[in-house]
PDB file of C-alpha atoms in Angstrom:
ATOM      1  CA  UNK A   1     -17.796  76.275  27.226  1.00 65.00           C
ATOM      2  CA  UNK A   2     -14.114  76.409  26.495  1.00 74.00           C
ATOM      3  CA  UNK A   3     -12.628  73.302  24.893  1.00 87.00           C
ATOM      4  CA  UNK A   4      -9.141  71.923  25.270  1.00 92.00           C
ATOM      5  CA  UNK A   5      -7.983  69.020  23.145  1.00 94.00           C
ATOM      6  CA  UNK A   6      -5.015  66.688  23.462  1.00 96.00           C
ATOM      7  CA  UNK A   7      -3.371  64.524  20.888  1.00 96.00           C
ATOM      8  CA  UNK A   8      -2.784  61.666  20.928  1.00 97.00           C
ATOM      9  CA  UNK A   9      -5.268  60.256  23.413  1.00 95.00           C
ATOM     10  CA  UNK A  10      -2.994  57.293  23.984  1.00 96.00           C
ATOM     11  CA  UNK A  11       0.466  56.261  22.888  1.00 97.00           C
ATOM     12  CA  UNK A  12       2.681  53.235  23.373  1.00 97.00           C
ATOM     13  CA  UNK A  13       6.387  53.591  22.778  1.00 96.00           C
ATOM     14  CA  UNK A  14       9.623  51.722  23.312  1.00 96.00           C
ATOM     15  CA  UNK A  15      11.985  52.633  26.092  1.00 97.00           C
ATOM     16  CA  UNK A  16      14.503  55.252  25.003  1.00 96.00           C
ATOM     17  CA  UNK A  17      12.320  56.928  22.421  1.00 97.00           C
ATOM     18  CA  UNK A  18      10.783  60.395  22.647  1.00 97.00           C
ATOM     19  CA  UNK A  19       7.083  61.144  22.623  1.00 97.00           C
ATOM     20  CA  UNK A  20       5.362  64.451  21.892  1.00 97.00           C
ATOM     21  CA  UNK A  21       1.940  65.319  23.270  1.00 97.00           C
ATOM     22  CA  UNK A  22      -0.015  68.282  21.937  1.00 97.00           C
ATOM     23  CA  UNK A  23      -2.461  70.440  23.852  1.00 96.00           C
ATOM     24  CA  UNK A  24      -4.703  72.877  22.019  1.00 95.00           C
ATOM     25  CA  UNK A  25      -7.248  75.424  23.156  1.00 92.00           C
ATOM     26  CA  UNK A  26      -9.889  75.207  20.455  1.00 90.00           C
ATOM     27  CA  UNK A  27     -12.079  78.212  21.012  1.00 85.00           C
ATOM     28  CA  UNK A  28     -10.069  80.585  23.136  1.00 85.00           C
ATOM     29  CA  UNK A  29      -6.576  81.972  23.443  1.00 86.00           C
ATOM     30  CA  UNK A  30      -4.572  80.617  26.323  1.00 87.00           C
ATOM     31  CA  UNK A  31      -1.663  82.645  27.608  1.00 85.00           C
ATOM     32  CA  UNK A  32      -0.978  80.044  30.273  1.00 90.00           C
ATOM     33  CA  UNK A  33      -1.017  76.268  29.983  1.00 93.00           C
ATOM     34  CA  UNK A  34      -0.371  73.711  32.663  1.00 95.00           C
ATOM     35  CA  UNK A  35       0.838  70.129  32.427  1.00 97.00           C
ATOM     36  CA  UNK A  36      -0.180  67.553  35.011  1.00 96.00           C
ATOM     37  CA  UNK A  37       0.720  63.914  35.540  1.00 96.00           C
ATOM     38  CA  UNK A  38      -1.549  61.388  37.171  1.00 93.00           C
ATOM     39  CA  UNK A  39      -0.426  57.941  38.305  1.00 89.00           C
ATOM     40  CA  UNK A  40      -3.036  55.215  38.821  1.00 84.00           C
ATOM     41  CA  UNK A  41      -5.367  55.944  41.712  1.00 80.00           C
ATOM     42  CA  UNK A  42      -3.485  59.109  42.561  1.00 85.00           C
ATOM     43  CA  UNK A  43      -4.343  62.719  42.080  1.00 87.00           C
ATOM     44  CA  UNK A  44      -3.088  65.160  39.512  1.00 92.00           C
ATOM     45  CA  UNK A  45       0.352  66.545  40.177  1.00 94.00           C
ATOM     46  CA  UNK A  46       1.417  69.761  38.496  1.00 95.00           C
ATOM     47  CA  UNK A  47       4.545  69.269  36.430  1.00 96.00           C
ATOM     48  CA  UNK A  48       5.025  72.686  34.884  1.00 95.00           C
ATOM     49  CA  UNK A  49       3.400  75.958  33.961  1.00 93.00           C
ATOM     50  CA  UNK A  50       4.047  77.527  30.588  1.00 91.00           C
ATOM     51  CA  UNK A  51       3.326  81.025  29.399  1.00 86.00           C
ATOM     52  CA  UNK A  52       3.135  81.761  25.707  1.00 82.00           C
ATOM     53  CA  UNK A  53       6.446  82.896  24.342  1.00 80.00           C
ATOM     54  CA  UNK A  54       8.478  82.231  27.461  1.00 83.00           C
ATOM     55  CA  UNK A  55      10.187  79.330  29.181  1.00 87.00           C
ATOM     56  CA  UNK A  56       8.148  76.964  31.277  1.00 92.00           C
ATOM     57  CA  UNK A  57       8.356  76.939  35.054  1.00 93.00           C
ATOM     58  CA  UNK A  58       8.872  73.432  36.389  1.00 96.00           C
ATOM     59  CA  UNK A  59       7.754  72.118  39.745  1.00 94.00           C
ATOM     60  CA  UNK A  60      10.295  70.784  42.170  1.00 93.00           C
ATOM     61  CA  UNK A  61      11.446  67.324  41.250  1.00 93.00           C
ATOM     62  CA  UNK A  62      10.407  67.530  37.596  1.00 95.00           C
ATOM     63  CA  UNK A  63      13.359  67.258  35.199  1.00 94.00           C
ATOM     64  CA  UNK A  64      13.124  70.050  32.670  1.00 92.00           C
ATOM     65  CA  UNK A  65      15.552  68.331  30.314  1.00 94.00           C
ATOM     66  CA  UNK A  66      13.416  65.227  30.283  1.00 96.00           C
ATOM     67  CA  UNK A  67      10.034  66.891  29.949  1.00 96.00           C
ATOM     68  CA  UNK A  68      10.404  69.564  27.295  1.00 95.00           C
ATOM     69  CA  UNK A  69       7.579  72.055  27.102  1.00 94.00           C
ATOM     70  CA  UNK A  70       6.990  74.441  24.237  1.00 90.00           C
ATOM     71  CA  UNK A  71       4.241  77.064  24.213  1.00 88.00           C
ATOM     72  CA  UNK A  72       4.862  78.782  20.921  1.00 81.00           C
ATOM     73  CA  UNK A  73       1.373  80.104  20.255  1.00 88.00           C
ATOM     74  CA  UNK A  74      -1.716  81.172  22.150  1.00 89.00           C
ATOM     75  CA  UNK A  75      -3.509  77.963  21.252  1.00 91.00           C
ATOM     76  CA  UNK A  76      -0.839  75.273  21.337  1.00 93.00           C
ATOM     77  CA  UNK A  77       1.512  73.809  23.914  1.00 93.00           C
ATOM     78  CA  UNK A  78       3.522  70.625  23.523  1.00 95.00           C
ATOM     79  CA  UNK A  79       5.078  68.274  26.050  1.00 97.00           C
ATOM     80  CA  UNK A  80       7.895  66.057  24.830  1.00 97.00           C
ATOM     81  CA  UNK A  81       8.957  63.175  27.009  1.00 97.00           C
ATOM     82  CA  UNK A  82      12.547  62.536  25.982  1.00 96.00           C
ATOM     83  CA  UNK A  83      14.229  59.150  26.308  1.00 96.00           C
ATOM     84  CA  UNK A  84      11.104  57.722  27.871  1.00 96.00           C
ATOM     85  CA  UNK A  85      11.371  54.893  30.386  1.00 96.00           C
ATOM     86  CA  UNK A  86       8.705  52.612  31.870  1.00 96.00           C
ATOM     87  CA  UNK A  87       8.497  54.761  34.991  1.00 95.00           C
ATOM     88  CA  UNK A  88       7.303  57.645  32.780  1.00 96.00           C
ATOM     89  CA  UNK A  89       4.180  55.668  31.968  1.00 96.00           C
ATOM     90  CA  UNK A  90       1.334  57.778  33.241  1.00 95.00           C
ATOM     91  CA  UNK A  91      -1.723  59.814  32.333  1.00 95.00           C
ATOM     92  CA  UNK A  92      -0.730  63.304  31.211  1.00 97.00           C
ATOM     93  CA  UNK A  93      -3.351  66.045  31.349  1.00 96.00           C
ATOM     94  CA  UNK A  94      -2.988  69.589  30.111  1.00 96.00           C
ATOM     95  CA  UNK A  95      -4.971  72.601  31.180  1.00 94.00           C
ATOM     96  CA  UNK A  96      -5.359  76.064  29.714  1.00 92.00           C
ATOM     97  CA  UNK A  97      -6.309  79.420  31.127  1.00 87.00           C
ATOM     98  CA  UNK A  98      -7.948  82.109  29.041  1.00 78.00           C
ATOM     99  CA  UNK A  99      -5.946  85.040  27.792  1.00 65.00           C
ATOM    100  CA  UNK A 100      -8.438  87.354  29.379  1.00 63.00           C
ATOM    101  CA  UNK A 101      -8.577  85.615  32.696  1.00 54.00           C
ATOM    102  CA  UNK A 102      -6.778  86.693  35.813  1.00 55.00           C
ATOM    103  CA  UNK A 103      -4.533  84.434  37.818  1.00 51.00           C
ATOM    104  CA  UNK A 104      -7.560  82.983  39.557  1.00 55.00           C
ATOM    105  CA  UNK A 105      -9.586  82.372  36.435  1.00 66.00           C
ATOM    106  CA  UNK A 106     -10.921  78.974  35.546  1.00 76.00           C
ATOM    107  CA  UNK A 107      -8.583  76.431  34.043  1.00 84.00           C
ATOM    108  CA  UNK A 108     -10.025  74.220  31.325  1.00 89.00           C
ATOM    109  CA  UNK A 109      -8.744  70.677  31.166  1.00 92.00           C
ATOM    110  CA  UNK A 110      -7.947  68.444  28.240  1.00 93.00           C
ATOM    111  CA  UNK A 111      -9.080  64.814  28.033  1.00 93.00           C
ATOM    112  CA  UNK A 112      -5.653  63.455  28.862  1.00 95.00           C
ATOM    113  CA  UNK A 113      -3.047  61.298  27.117  1.00 97.00           C
ATOM    114  CA  UNK A 114      -2.245  57.807  28.320  1.00 96.00           C
ATOM    115  CA  UNK A 115       1.463  57.085  27.825  1.00 97.00           C
ATOM    116  CA  UNK A 116       2.740  53.530  28.104  1.00 96.00           C
ATOM    117  CA  UNK A 117       6.465  52.943  27.786  1.00 97.00           C
ATOM    118  CA  UNK A 118       7.485  49.344  27.139  1.00 96.00           C
TER     119      UNK A 118
ATOM    120  CA  UNK B  11       2.561  74.077  51.306  1.00 89.00           C
ATOM    121  CA  UNK B  12      -1.097  73.481  50.570  1.00 93.00           C
ATOM    122  CA  UNK B  13      -2.370  69.978  51.199  1.00 94.00           C
ATOM    123  CA  UNK B  14      -5.797  68.761  50.174  1.00 96.00           C
ATOM    124  CA  UNK B  15      -7.392  65.686  51.724  1.00 96.00           C
ATOM    125  CA  UNK B  16     -10.530  63.941  50.575  1.00 97.00           C
ATOM    126  CA  UNK B  17     -12.585  61.580  52.686  1.00 95.00           C
ATOM    127  CA  UNK B  18     -13.682  58.897  52.103  1.00 95.00           C
ATOM    128  CA  UNK B  19     -11.250  57.477  49.577  1.00 95.00           C
ATOM    129  CA  UNK B  20     -14.011  55.260  48.224  1.00 96.00           C
ATOM    130  CA  UNK B  21     -17.736  55.028  48.671  1.00 96.00           C
ATOM    131  CA  UNK B  22     -20.337  52.540  47.483  1.00 97.00           C
ATOM    132  CA  UNK B  23     -24.028  53.354  47.844  1.00 97.00           C
ATOM    133  CA  UNK B  24     -27.326  52.047  46.504  1.00 97.00           C
ATOM    134  CA  UNK B  25     -29.116  54.071  43.876  1.00 97.00           C
ATOM    135  CA  UNK B  26     -31.288  56.841  45.241  1.00 97.00           C
ATOM    136  CA  UNK B  27     -29.241  57.584  48.305  1.00 97.00           C
ATOM    137  CA  UNK B  28     -28.098  61.078  49.196  1.00 97.00           C
ATOM    138  CA  UNK B  29     -24.393  61.315  49.911  1.00 96.00           C
ATOM    139  CA  UNK B  30     -21.694  63.704  51.055  1.00 97.00           C
ATOM    140  CA  UNK B  31     -18.087  63.877  49.948  1.00 98.00           C
ATOM    141  CA  UNK B  32     -15.617  65.753  52.094  1.00 98.00           C
ATOM    142  CA  UNK B  33     -12.610  67.876  51.246  1.00 98.00           C
ATOM    143  CA  UNK B  34     -10.250  69.630  53.635  1.00 98.00           C
ATOM    144  CA  UNK B  35      -7.306  71.904  52.972  1.00 97.00           C
ATOM    145  CA  UNK B  36      -4.526  73.172  55.208  1.00 97.00           C
ATOM    146  CA  UNK B  37      -4.044  76.743  53.969  1.00 94.00           C
ATOM    147  CA  UNK B  38      -7.187  78.857  54.081  1.00 93.00           C
ATOM    148  CA  UNK B  39      -5.666  81.576  51.875  1.00 93.00           C
ATOM    149  CA  UNK B  40      -7.400  80.423  48.723  1.00 93.00           C
ATOM    150  CA  UNK B  41      -9.097  82.203  45.847  1.00 91.00           C
ATOM    151  CA  UNK B  42     -11.569  79.461  45.063  1.00 92.00           C
ATOM    152  CA  UNK B  43     -12.343  75.773  45.355  1.00 95.00           C
ATOM    153  CA  UNK B  44     -13.496  73.545  42.551  1.00 95.00           C
ATOM    154  CA  UNK B  45     -15.062  70.109  42.368  1.00 97.00           C
ATOM    155  CA  UNK B  46     -14.369  67.917  39.362  1.00 95.00           C
ATOM    156  CA  UNK B  47     -15.585  64.598  38.105  1.00 96.00           C
ATOM    157  CA  UNK B  48     -13.235  62.150  36.398  1.00 94.00           C
ATOM    158  CA  UNK B  49     -14.410  59.021  34.636  1.00 93.00           C
ATOM    159  CA  UNK B  50     -11.925  56.131  34.280  1.00 88.00           C
ATOM    160  CA  UNK B  51      -9.196  56.936  31.772  1.00 85.00           C
ATOM    161  CA  UNK B  52     -10.714  60.308  31.001  1.00 88.00           C
ATOM    162  CA  UNK B  53     -10.000  63.959  31.703  1.00 89.00           C
ATOM    163  CA  UNK B  54     -11.703  66.248  34.173  1.00 91.00           C
ATOM    164  CA  UNK B  55     -15.191  67.667  34.065  1.00 91.00           C
ATOM    165  CA  UNK B  56     -15.744  70.749  36.187  1.00 91.00           C
ATOM    166  CA  UNK B  57     -18.813  70.415  38.373  1.00 95.00           C
ATOM    167  CA  UNK B  58     -18.861  73.429  40.651  1.00 95.00           C
ATOM    168  CA  UNK B  59     -16.573  76.339  41.437  1.00 93.00           C
ATOM    169  CA  UNK B  60     -16.942  78.283  44.674  1.00 94.00           C
ATOM    170  CA  UNK B  61     -15.192  81.614  45.045  1.00 92.00           C
ATOM    171  CA  UNK B  62     -13.578  82.292  48.410  1.00 92.00           C
ATOM    172  CA  UNK B  63     -16.263  84.864  49.204  1.00 93.00           C
ATOM    173  CA  UNK B  64     -19.068  82.389  48.598  1.00 94.00           C
ATOM    174  CA  UNK B  65     -20.514  79.783  50.921  1.00 95.00           C
ATOM    175  CA  UNK B  66     -22.083  77.412  48.424  1.00 95.00           C
ATOM    176  CA  UNK B  67     -22.914  76.666  44.837  1.00 95.00           C
ATOM    177  CA  UNK B  68     -25.641  74.485  43.395  1.00 96.00           C
ATOM    178  CA  UNK B  69     -26.071  72.752  40.074  1.00 95.00           C
ATOM    179  CA  UNK B  70     -28.934  70.331  39.640  1.00 97.00           C
ATOM    180  CA  UNK B  71     -28.556  67.529  42.161  1.00 97.00           C
ATOM    181  CA  UNK B  72     -25.174  68.810  43.289  1.00 98.00           C
ATOM    182  CA  UNK B  73     -24.521  71.248  46.084  1.00 98.00           C
ATOM    183  CA  UNK B  74     -21.073  72.292  47.222  1.00 97.00           C
ATOM    184  CA  UNK B  75     -20.338  74.255  50.364  1.00 97.00           C
ATOM    185  CA  UNK B  76     -17.215  76.060  51.457  1.00 97.00           C
ATOM    186  CA  UNK B  77     -16.052  77.016  54.939  1.00 96.00           C
ATOM    187  CA  UNK B  78     -12.807  78.747  54.207  1.00 94.00           C
ATOM    188  CA  UNK B  79     -11.928  79.543  57.798  1.00 93.00           C
ATOM    189  CA  UNK B  80     -12.051  75.906  58.830  1.00 95.00           C
ATOM    190  CA  UNK B  81     -10.559  74.675  55.561  1.00 96.00           C
ATOM    191  CA  UNK B  82     -13.446  72.467  54.567  1.00 97.00           C
ATOM    192  CA  UNK B  83     -15.759  71.832  51.664  1.00 98.00           C
ATOM    193  CA  UNK B  84     -18.470  69.279  51.067  1.00 98.00           C
ATOM    194  CA  UNK B  85     -20.077  68.036  47.897  1.00 98.00           C
ATOM    195  CA  UNK B  86     -23.629  66.861  48.395  1.00 98.00           C
ATOM    196  CA  UNK B  87     -25.176  64.613  45.762  1.00 98.00           C
ATOM    197  CA  UNK B  88     -28.918  64.120  46.005  1.00 98.00           C
ATOM    198  CA  UNK B  89     -30.760  61.056  44.781  1.00 97.00           C
ATOM    199  CA  UNK B  90     -27.655  59.346  43.453  1.00 97.00           C
ATOM    200  CA  UNK B  91     -27.780  57.463  40.153  1.00 97.00           C
ATOM    201  CA  UNK B  92     -25.529  54.786  38.620  1.00 97.00           C
ATOM    202  CA  UNK B  93     -24.359  57.427  36.148  1.00 97.00           C
ATOM    203  CA  UNK B  94     -22.863  59.358  39.030  1.00 98.00           C
ATOM    204  CA  UNK B  95     -20.254  56.629  39.452  1.00 98.00           C
ATOM    205  CA  UNK B  96     -16.854  58.266  38.947  1.00 97.00           C
ATOM    206  CA  UNK B  97     -13.949  59.746  40.862  1.00 96.00           C
ATOM    207  CA  UNK B  98     -14.654  63.135  42.395  1.00 97.00           C
ATOM    208  CA  UNK B  99     -11.732  65.498  42.833  1.00 97.00           C
ATOM    209  CA  UNK B 100     -11.540  68.593  44.962  1.00 97.00           C
ATOM    210  CA  UNK B 101      -9.028  71.304  44.028  1.00 96.00           C
ATOM    211  CA  UNK B 102      -8.154  74.567  45.750  1.00 95.00           C
ATOM    212  CA  UNK B 103      -6.592  77.565  44.096  1.00 92.00           C
ATOM    213  CA  UNK B 104      -3.996  79.611  45.884  1.00 89.00           C
ATOM    214  CA  UNK B 105      -0.870  80.374  43.902  1.00 84.00           C
ATOM    215  CA  UNK B 106      -1.507  77.075  42.167  1.00 88.00           C
ATOM    216  CA  UNK B 107      -4.355  74.662  41.722  1.00 91.00           C
ATOM    217  CA  UNK B 108      -3.790  71.824  44.211  1.00 94.00           C
ATOM    218  CA  UNK B 109      -5.787  68.622  43.949  1.00 95.00           C
ATOM    219  CA  UNK B 110      -6.909  66.084  46.484  1.00 95.00           C
ATOM    220  CA  UNK B 111      -6.511  62.365  45.804  1.00 94.00           C
ATOM    221  CA  UNK B 112     -10.212  61.986  45.059  1.00 95.00           C
ATOM    222  CA  UNK B 113     -13.164  59.917  46.221  1.00 97.00           C
ATOM    223  CA  UNK B 114     -14.112  56.932  44.087  1.00 96.00           C
ATOM    224  CA  UNK B 115     -17.887  56.740  44.046  1.00 98.00           C
ATOM    225  CA  UNK B 116     -19.862  53.711  42.984  1.00 97.00           C
ATOM    226  CA  UNK B 117     -23.642  53.902  42.819  1.00 98.00           C
ATOM    227  CA  UNK B 118     -25.224  50.477  42.594  1.00 97.00           C
ATOM    228  CA  UNK B 119     -28.430  49.943  40.672  1.00 93.00           C
TER     229      UNK B 119
END
């Protein structure tokens, strides 16, 4: 099956610093990638959708200047949390949809990145 | 706006029991519904995907049903095992993939 990786799997940073999380589709090309955030004991909330080569579409309430998303290739998307604060501490999960899939095609999920901001 | 509700929020059963997890959604205009498993601190593992035209899907001890008109799905787990302990998430796809809050399952040995 399709594999999506994330790096790092966990990161601890100081308040005010920026953190970059990578999401890669390892064995398929992903024209669309999704970034989710999950707080403890809550479900996944979609933050943004990114299409390769174009600007990401952010969900309501998600600050695009704080959560920078780059989808420069068909196998890599990055999420940068700028000027991180403790309230940004969360589990970030990316998901990728195959280049050949339609809008309803299966999304493949990465293993997640645990971000802790001190 | 699509809302997905999962009941119960948590469930504890002895090993060997059959169990049912419930998922309901408010907007029946969906393309498909998917059940996932999430272990603590880990990502998602897809268990079953039911297209809107289907009524059920089976994989091993798992059976998922879908009643799109009533906005409901169930995940049936037969002969539960301690290894089944995890959080089970239901997600429906319309314009976006919308998740429920999950059911935390604990199977006691």
